[in-house]
């Protein structure tokens, strides 16, 4: 039986998509798929779509490919970011890809249906090890053989190079889950994904992270992106506890009709700039 796929956003940029040109950026998690088509440099958006679904399967990917010509187009660059929560940040100098995989198995466990990948970040200092469903990864490799794969945390881990001693909490929201990457003094300290149903769920973990990492609520930078609006109860709750909070906006030009906040798609924007 086909998985129901719900299209949440369909947006266009200032320019139309040229033939056989540009860059495809895809973000994948258990419950969402989104993609953006941009120019080869990644700094001009042509089109963008965001889908939610109960569970990502190869059948759902087949459905998306059949109904979206973007999945069969020709591109100069293709980057795919996974947002599965089973991941570890380890010192690249001390932990190899193989030993990182063993550590991941100890911490999270690795089902036989998963495959382990790794990526070196933060100027060669951090090795991120993560697991993803094998069938999903093989499907993406089959249809996008030239793709470069990342974990979604990588986009935020590299941002921690700019963190002062006051620290940064880079928080990205999706439907009923959110990711946070924390850093201070130029170093990433934590990367994790949590489920949430109420603003109190998010606030509890953010305050706990600040306590554990020694970050102060009145000085840490809380950088928000993803599906959170300025007039939402979630934003209001966070603004009562954190003084230095702001939306981390996408750097593309105009998106759609201007009514959808650009920070909804910051992670896709940063993915489109990978390697450019």
Tab-separated table of C-alpha atoms in Angstrom, residues 101-221:
chain	number	residue	atom	x	y	z
A	101	UNK	CA	30.853	2.893	13.702
A	102	UNK	CA	31.532	0.616	16.680
A	103	UNK	CA	30.990	3.520	19.093
A	104	UNK	CA	27.736	4.375	17.353
A	105	UNK	CA	26.593	0.795	17.771
A	106	UNK	CA	27.403	0.901	21.496
A	107	UNK	CA	25.525	4.158	22.073
A	108	UNK	CA	22.531	3.820	19.753
A	109	UNK	CA	22.584	0.246	18.525
A	110	UNK	CA	22.619	-0.453	14.796
A	111	UNK	CA	19.803	-2.482	13.296
A	112	UNK	CA	20.767	-4.870	10.514
A	113	UNK	CA	18.574	-2.723	8.248
A	114	UNK	CA	20.859	0.334	8.705
A	115	UNK	CA	24.108	1.403	7.060
A	116	UNK	CA	26.787	3.500	8.818
A	117	UNK	CA	28.232	6.611	7.148
A	118	UNK	CA	30.712	9.228	8.339
A	119	UNK	CA	31.828	12.743	7.468
A	120	UNK	CA	34.735	14.926	8.630
A	121	UNK	CA	33.695	18.432	9.730
A	122	UNK	CA	34.903	21.626	11.407
A	123	UNK	CA	38.114	21.948	9.416
A	124	UNK	CA	39.046	18.297	9.876
A	125	UNK	CA	38.656	18.223	13.676
A	126	UNK	CA	35.315	16.412	14.013
A	127	UNK	CA	34.232	13.066	12.583
A	128	UNK	CA	30.476	12.634	12.515
A	129	UNK	CA	29.317	9.035	12.379
A	130	UNK	CA	25.674	8.223	11.694
A	131	UNK	CA	23.363	5.456	10.566
A	132	UNK	CA	20.522	5.554	8.054
A	133	UNK	CA	18.093	2.940	6.728
A	134	UNK	CA	19.928	0.828	4.168
A	135	UNK	CA	17.007	0.601	1.738
A	136	UNK	CA	16.505	4.388	1.702
A	137	UNK	CA	20.241	4.990	1.174
A	138	UNK	CA	20.457	2.436	-1.635
A	139	UNK	CA	17.403	3.979	-3.331
A	140	UNK	CA	18.988	7.436	-3.231
A	141	UNK	CA	22.310	6.045	-4.500
A	142	UNK	CA	20.519	4.308	-7.360
A	143	UNK	CA	18.673	7.390	-8.605
A	144	UNK	CA	21.337	9.963	-7.637
A	145	UNK	CA	24.655	8.133	-8.167
A	146	UNK	CA	26.651	11.388	-8.239
A	147	UNK	CA	25.191	12.671	-4.954
A	148	UNK	CA	27.315	13.769	-2.007
A	149	UNK	CA	25.805	12.652	1.315
A	150	UNK	CA	25.844	14.534	4.599
A	151	UNK	CA	24.142	14.456	7.944
A	152	UNK	CA	21.935	17.482	8.557
A	153	UNK	CA	23.868	18.322	11.723
A	154	UNK	CA	26.932	19.020	9.583
A	155	UNK	CA	25.409	22.273	8.370
A	156	UNK	CA	25.171	23.510	11.958
A	157	UNK	CA	28.367	21.937	13.305
A	158	UNK	CA	30.430	23.952	10.832
A	159	UNK	CA	28.622	27.091	12.037
A	160	UNK	CA	30.065	26.531	15.528
A	161	UNK	CA	33.461	27.766	14.325
A	162	UNK	CA	32.012	31.265	14.852
A	163	UNK	CA	30.771	30.546	18.382
A	164	UNK	CA	32.150	32.832	21.108
A	165	UNK	CA	32.570	31.797	24.734
A	166	UNK	CA	28.921	32.798	25.251
A	167	UNK	CA	27.924	29.939	22.959
A	168	UNK	CA	25.442	29.201	20.191
A	169	UNK	CA	22.368	26.972	20.219
A	170	UNK	CA	21.395	26.355	16.585
A	171	UNK	CA	17.875	24.955	16.658
A	172	UNK	CA	15.955	23.663	13.640
A	173	UNK	CA	12.279	22.650	13.819
A	174	UNK	CA	10.361	20.130	11.751
A	175	UNK	CA	6.960	18.534	12.331
A	176	UNK	CA	6.922	17.236	15.919
A	177	UNK	CA	10.722	17.073	16.191
A	178	UNK	CA	13.629	19.477	16.468
A	179	UNK	CA	17.402	19.337	16.270
A	180	UNK	CA	19.919	21.334	18.266
A	181	UNK	CA	23.638	21.792	17.769
A	182	UNK	CA	25.436	23.578	20.612
A	183	UNK	CA	28.882	25.112	20.542
A	184	UNK	CA	31.134	27.578	22.345
A	185	UNK	CA	34.603	29.045	21.862
A	186	UNK	CA	34.754	27.789	18.273
A	187	UNK	CA	33.977	24.147	19.140
A	188	UNK	CA	30.840	22.011	18.718
A	189	UNK	CA	29.731	20.517	22.029
A	190	UNK	CA	26.497	18.644	21.339
A	191	UNK	CA	24.191	17.592	18.504
A	192	UNK	CA	20.883	15.892	19.158
A	193	UNK	CA	17.286	15.507	17.956
A	194	UNK	CA	14.232	15.489	20.223
A	195	UNK	CA	10.517	14.923	19.686
A	196	UNK	CA	8.122	17.596	20.914
A	197	UNK	CA	4.413	18.207	21.254
A	198	UNK	CA	4.278	21.428	23.290
A	199	UNK	CA	6.571	24.471	23.696
A	200	UNK	CA	7.352	23.242	27.208
A	201	UNK	CA	9.000	20.131	25.736
A	202	UNK	CA	11.482	22.263	23.788
A	203	UNK	CA	12.120	24.677	26.636
A	204	UNK	CA	12.853	21.859	29.093
A	205	UNK	CA	15.627	20.399	26.944
A	206	UNK	CA	17.141	23.750	26.009
A	207	UNK	CA	17.378	24.790	29.656
A	208	UNK	CA	18.839	21.391	30.518
A	209	UNK	CA	21.441	21.719	27.744
A	210	UNK	CA	22.431	25.172	29.005
A	211	UNK	CA	22.812	23.786	32.520
A	212	UNK	CA	24.899	20.799	31.438
A	213	UNK	CA	27.182	22.801	29.111
A	214	UNK	CA	27.548	25.848	31.356
A	215	UNK	CA	25.832	28.220	28.905
A	216	UNK	CA	23.952	31.233	30.266
A	217	UNK	CA	20.403	31.919	29.118
A	218	UNK	CA	20.918	35.677	28.993
A	219	UNK	CA	23.998	35.544	26.746
A	220	UNK	CA	23.903	32.348	24.620
A	221	UNK	CA	22.818	32.949	21.016
